[in-house]
């Protein structure tokens, strides 16, 4: 199983996916045809065109899953599956409504590399319960792909000590998650990613790193480069 | 029907509910016994104690709904119902699980004043679909009390032009809501509130005001003091 789970698609001042291109090439191997899952945004065609334009200079061709007559068949035949960001609730609703959860799980188990960013990273977890997104649609269930056995919080954001905003900080939201669920939750700061190759898992990307939240422990800083393989057997 | 729907419970540098005390007295009228709904936080007893301590100097006594043997009966007999903030998903799950939706609707329809803050304001809308909270539990449905016929976004936050964060702005999240739902959505900046008296509705609180999002129109600034009564017949 090969996964590349990006916190976010676009680094400040850089093009779409530009900060992660080298890593994307690494997980793609020989693959040059990307099957793109655009369901987290409303306009599937223009989202797919944007991704295709961004990845064409790198030698990738991109097809949107919304164009497939036989979506499960397209998934099974894919060289690489890329689930893009947007609204996680809309994405999860579409994956369930179109019956795509099991086909994607099977394809990834069979070795087709999975690339996710933001919402696409969230749905690689057991559930959407650690998304930052607004619940604009009600999916039939919060359960998602479970390609890793723990939760990720993409776009993880440290508290801003200068803020006068009275809404919950991200850390407080995740601690509330741990009140209701066993955890753990890995917050991925922007520019970072998780890479899984079989039973190996590590944190990559910018030095910002990650932050790990576990029940009964203080939150823990995770530097980029950390081997997190033990988290694959955590549940 | 008397509603006071606060964006937030605590203004910077002030005590719990302090910024809204005068308005709370106004909706309370002769009522001095508050029935508090603490289900948006995990620790009901300490949450209720915090609220009781904050409101005691103003002459209010506070009882937590979690202590009632007969919760629907306690709701029907209440002088004022206050639904506190925290996590909206946890609150909605509890309201449905304990069968409290219809009792609260009936009590409010019968004239018992309803005070909400943050999550307690969100659940006064038709659904939780415009909450900012993390979906830490899966409620049986996103439907909520529907005490007003439109959605509110509490803690409404303007985009920060200096931010390098790549997550969606609040405005973009609400525009995504309008892609999937007819709307409208009223963003309540911190320190503001909506007050409903029968068929009259207006925006109160600090000068920060609100921002109204409707399908097919540009977002519209709503100054404090604006009469919004026409929104009560909007759906």
Short mmCIF file of C-alpha atoms in Angstrom, two decimals, chain A residues 41-233:
data_model
loop_
_atom_site.label_atom_id
_atom_site.label_comp_id
_atom_site.label_asym_id
_atom_site.label_seq_id
_atom_site.Cartn_x
_atom_site.Cartn_y
_atom_site.Cartn_z
CA UNK A 41 -15.83 20.82 -5.02
CA UNK A 42 -19.10 21.60 -6.79
CA UNK A 43 -17.73 22.04 -10.32
CA UNK A 44 -16.09 18.72 -11.18
CA UNK A 45 -15.10 19.64 -14.73
CA UNK A 46 -13.29 22.86 -13.92
CA UNK A 47 -11.62 21.34 -10.86
CA UNK A 48 -10.32 18.46 -12.97
CA UNK A 49 -9.13 20.88 -15.66
CA UNK A 50 -7.24 22.91 -13.03
CA UNK A 51 -5.48 19.81 -11.72
CA UNK A 52 -4.72 18.58 -15.25
CA UNK A 53 -3.17 21.93 -16.17
CA UNK A 54 -1.07 21.98 -13.00
CA UNK A 55 0.27 18.46 -13.49
CA UNK A 56 0.74 18.40 -17.28
CA UNK A 57 4.21 20.05 -17.14
CA UNK A 58 5.33 17.20 -14.89
CA UNK A 59 4.30 14.61 -17.47
CA UNK A 60 1.06 13.48 -15.83
CA UNK A 61 -2.28 13.19 -17.60
CA UNK A 62 -5.40 13.56 -15.50
CA UNK A 63 -8.90 12.10 -15.95
CA UNK A 64 -11.82 13.06 -13.72
CA UNK A 65 -13.73 10.21 -12.09
CA UNK A 66 -16.98 12.11 -12.75
CA UNK A 67 -16.49 11.35 -16.46
CA UNK A 68 -16.33 7.57 -15.98
CA UNK A 69 -19.36 5.52 -17.09
CA UNK A 70 -18.16 2.73 -14.81
CA UNK A 71 -16.58 4.44 -11.80
CA UNK A 72 -15.66 1.25 -9.86
CA UNK A 73 -14.10 -0.13 -13.03
CA UNK A 74 -12.13 3.07 -13.58
CA UNK A 75 -10.86 2.88 -9.99
CA UNK A 76 -9.79 -0.73 -10.33
CA UNK A 77 -7.93 0.08 -13.56
CA UNK A 78 -6.28 3.29 -12.29
CA UNK A 79 -2.52 3.84 -12.21
CA UNK A 80 -2.79 6.40 -9.40
CA UNK A 81 -5.83 7.72 -7.52
CA UNK A 82 -5.81 11.37 -6.41
CA UNK A 83 -8.59 12.63 -4.14
CA UNK A 84 -8.56 16.44 -4.12
CA UNK A 85 -9.52 18.87 -1.37
CA UNK A 86 -12.59 21.01 -0.88
CA UNK A 87 -15.49 20.23 1.44
CA UNK A 88 -15.06 16.91 3.25
CA UNK A 89 -18.79 16.40 3.93
CA UNK A 90 -19.62 16.82 0.25
CA UNK A 91 -16.79 14.45 -0.68
CA UNK A 92 -17.85 11.77 1.80
CA UNK A 93 -21.48 12.06 0.74
CA UNK A 94 -20.48 11.56 -2.91
CA UNK A 95 -18.16 8.61 -2.16
CA UNK A 96 -20.97 6.80 -0.35
CA UNK A 97 -23.73 7.78 -2.79
CA UNK A 98 -21.72 6.55 -5.76
CA UNK A 99 -20.61 3.38 -3.95
CA UNK A 100 -16.91 4.22 -4.21
CA UNK A 101 -15.64 3.41 -0.72
CA UNK A 102 -15.03 -0.31 -1.25
CA UNK A 103 -13.64 0.07 -4.80
CA UNK A 104 -11.06 2.62 -3.60
CA UNK A 105 -10.13 0.49 -0.56
CA UNK A 106 -9.65 -2.56 -2.80
CA UNK A 107 -7.62 -0.65 -5.37
CA UNK A 108 -5.30 0.77 -2.73
CA UNK A 109 -4.96 -2.63 -1.06
CA UNK A 110 -3.98 -4.00 -4.46
CA UNK A 111 -1.13 -1.50 -4.65
CA UNK A 112 -2.52 1.43 -6.64
CA UNK A 113 -0.90 4.55 -5.11
CA UNK A 114 -3.29 6.93 -3.33
CA UNK A 115 -2.65 10.65 -3.24
CA UNK A 116 -4.83 12.86 -1.07
CA UNK A 117 -4.77 16.51 -0.16
CA UNK A 118 -6.78 18.22 2.58
CA UNK A 119 -10.26 16.60 2.36
CA UNK A 120 -8.64 13.80 0.33
CA UNK A 121 -6.31 13.20 3.27
CA UNK A 122 -9.16 13.32 5.77
CA UNK A 123 -11.10 10.59 3.98
CA UNK A 124 -8.07 8.27 4.11
CA UNK A 125 -8.69 8.10 7.89
CA UNK A 126 -11.32 5.91 9.56
CA UNK A 127 -13.83 8.80 9.70
CA UNK A 128 -14.31 12.45 8.80
CA UNK A 129 -14.55 13.38 12.48
CA UNK A 130 -11.38 15.51 12.44
CA UNK A 131 -12.18 17.67 9.43
CA UNK A 132 -12.16 21.47 9.68
CA UNK A 133 -14.94 21.80 7.12
CA UNK A 134 -18.48 23.08 7.45
CA UNK A 135 -21.14 20.30 7.41
CA UNK A 136 -22.91 21.68 4.32
CA UNK A 137 -24.41 18.30 3.42
CA UNK A 138 -25.31 15.34 5.62
CA UNK A 139 -23.54 12.18 4.45
CA UNK A 140 -25.18 8.83 5.27
CA UNK A 141 -22.31 8.08 7.67
CA UNK A 142 -19.13 9.75 8.91
CA UNK A 143 -17.14 6.56 8.16
CA UNK A 144 -14.49 6.91 5.47
CA UNK A 145 -11.75 4.85 3.79
CA UNK A 146 -9.63 3.82 6.79
CA UNK A 147 -6.38 3.56 4.84
CA UNK A 148 -4.60 4.46 8.07
CA UNK A 149 -5.94 3.40 11.50
CA UNK A 150 -5.86 6.87 13.12
CA UNK A 151 -7.23 10.35 12.45
CA UNK A 152 -5.43 13.22 10.70
CA UNK A 153 -6.27 16.91 11.04
CA UNK A 154 -5.11 18.65 7.85
CA UNK A 155 -4.18 22.37 7.77
CA UNK A 156 -3.26 22.02 11.44
CA UNK A 157 -3.00 25.52 12.87
CA UNK A 158 -1.34 26.61 16.09
CA UNK A 159 -3.24 28.97 18.40
CA UNK A 160 -2.64 32.63 17.57
CA UNK A 161 -1.67 34.32 20.87
CA UNK A 162 -2.60 37.75 19.44
CA UNK A 163 -6.12 36.72 18.43
CA UNK A 164 -9.14 38.15 20.24
CA UNK A 165 -11.42 35.64 18.48
CA UNK A 166 -13.43 33.65 21.01
CA UNK A 167 -14.06 30.56 18.89
CA UNK A 168 -12.31 27.33 19.86
CA UNK A 169 -8.67 26.85 18.87
CA UNK A 170 -7.83 23.87 16.70
CA UNK A 171 -6.11 22.23 19.66
CA UNK A 172 -9.24 22.60 21.81
CA UNK A 173 -11.38 21.11 19.02
CA UNK A 174 -9.08 18.08 18.80
CA UNK A 175 -9.08 17.67 22.58
CA UNK A 176 -12.91 17.66 22.39
CA UNK A 177 -12.59 14.92 19.76
CA UNK A 178 -10.54 12.92 22.25
CA UNK A 179 -13.27 13.36 24.87
CA UNK A 180 -15.61 11.43 22.57
CA UNK A 181 -13.26 9.10 20.67
CA UNK A 182 -10.18 7.04 21.60
CA UNK A 183 -7.86 8.75 19.08
CA UNK A 184 -5.04 9.44 18.32
CA UNK A 185 -5.12 12.49 16.01
CA UNK A 186 -2.13 13.69 14.03
CA UNK A 187 -2.28 17.39 13.17
CA UNK A 188 -0.43 18.00 9.88
CA UNK A 189 0.80 21.58 9.60
CA UNK A 190 0.64 23.09 6.12
CA UNK A 191 3.41 21.96 3.80
CA UNK A 192 3.74 18.60 5.54
CA UNK A 193 2.55 15.17 4.53
CA UNK A 194 2.36 11.56 5.65
CA UNK A 195 3.82 8.87 3.45
CA UNK A 196 2.97 5.22 3.83
CA UNK A 197 4.82 2.43 2.05
CA UNK A 198 3.41 -0.88 3.24
CA UNK A 199 4.07 -1.06 6.98
CA UNK A 200 6.29 1.99 7.00
CA UNK A 201 4.97 5.45 7.73
CA UNK A 202 6.82 8.73 8.10
CA UNK A 203 6.20 12.46 8.23
CA UNK A 204 7.60 14.52 5.34
CA UNK A 205 7.50 18.04 3.96
CA UNK A 206 8.42 21.40 5.45
CA UNK A 207 10.10 21.76 8.85
CA UNK A 208 6.77 22.92 10.38
CA UNK A 209 6.12 19.29 11.26
CA UNK A 210 3.11 17.79 12.98
CA UNK A 211 1.50 17.60 16.40
CA UNK A 212 0.19 14.37 17.87
CA UNK A 213 -2.80 14.29 20.21
CA UNK A 214 -3.43 11.16 22.29
CA UNK A 215 -5.82 10.51 25.15
CA UNK A 216 -4.20 10.91 28.52
CA UNK A 217 -0.96 12.46 27.19
CA UNK A 218 0.17 16.00 26.49
CA UNK A 219 0.24 16.91 22.79
CA UNK A 220 3.57 15.96 21.24
CA UNK A 221 5.58 17.71 18.53
CA UNK A 222 6.48 15.44 15.60
CA UNK A 223 9.47 16.66 13.57
CA UNK A 224 9.58 16.06 9.84
CA UNK A 225 11.42 12.82 9.11
CA UNK A 226 9.95 11.02 12.14
CA UNK A 227 9.23 7.34 11.59
CA UNK A 228 5.61 6.81 12.65
CA UNK A 229 5.29 3.17 11.56
CA UNK A 230 4.16 2.10 15.02
CA UNK A 231 0.99 4.15 14.49
CA UNK A 232 -0.05 1.65 11.81
CA UNK A 233 -0.57 -0.98 14.49
#
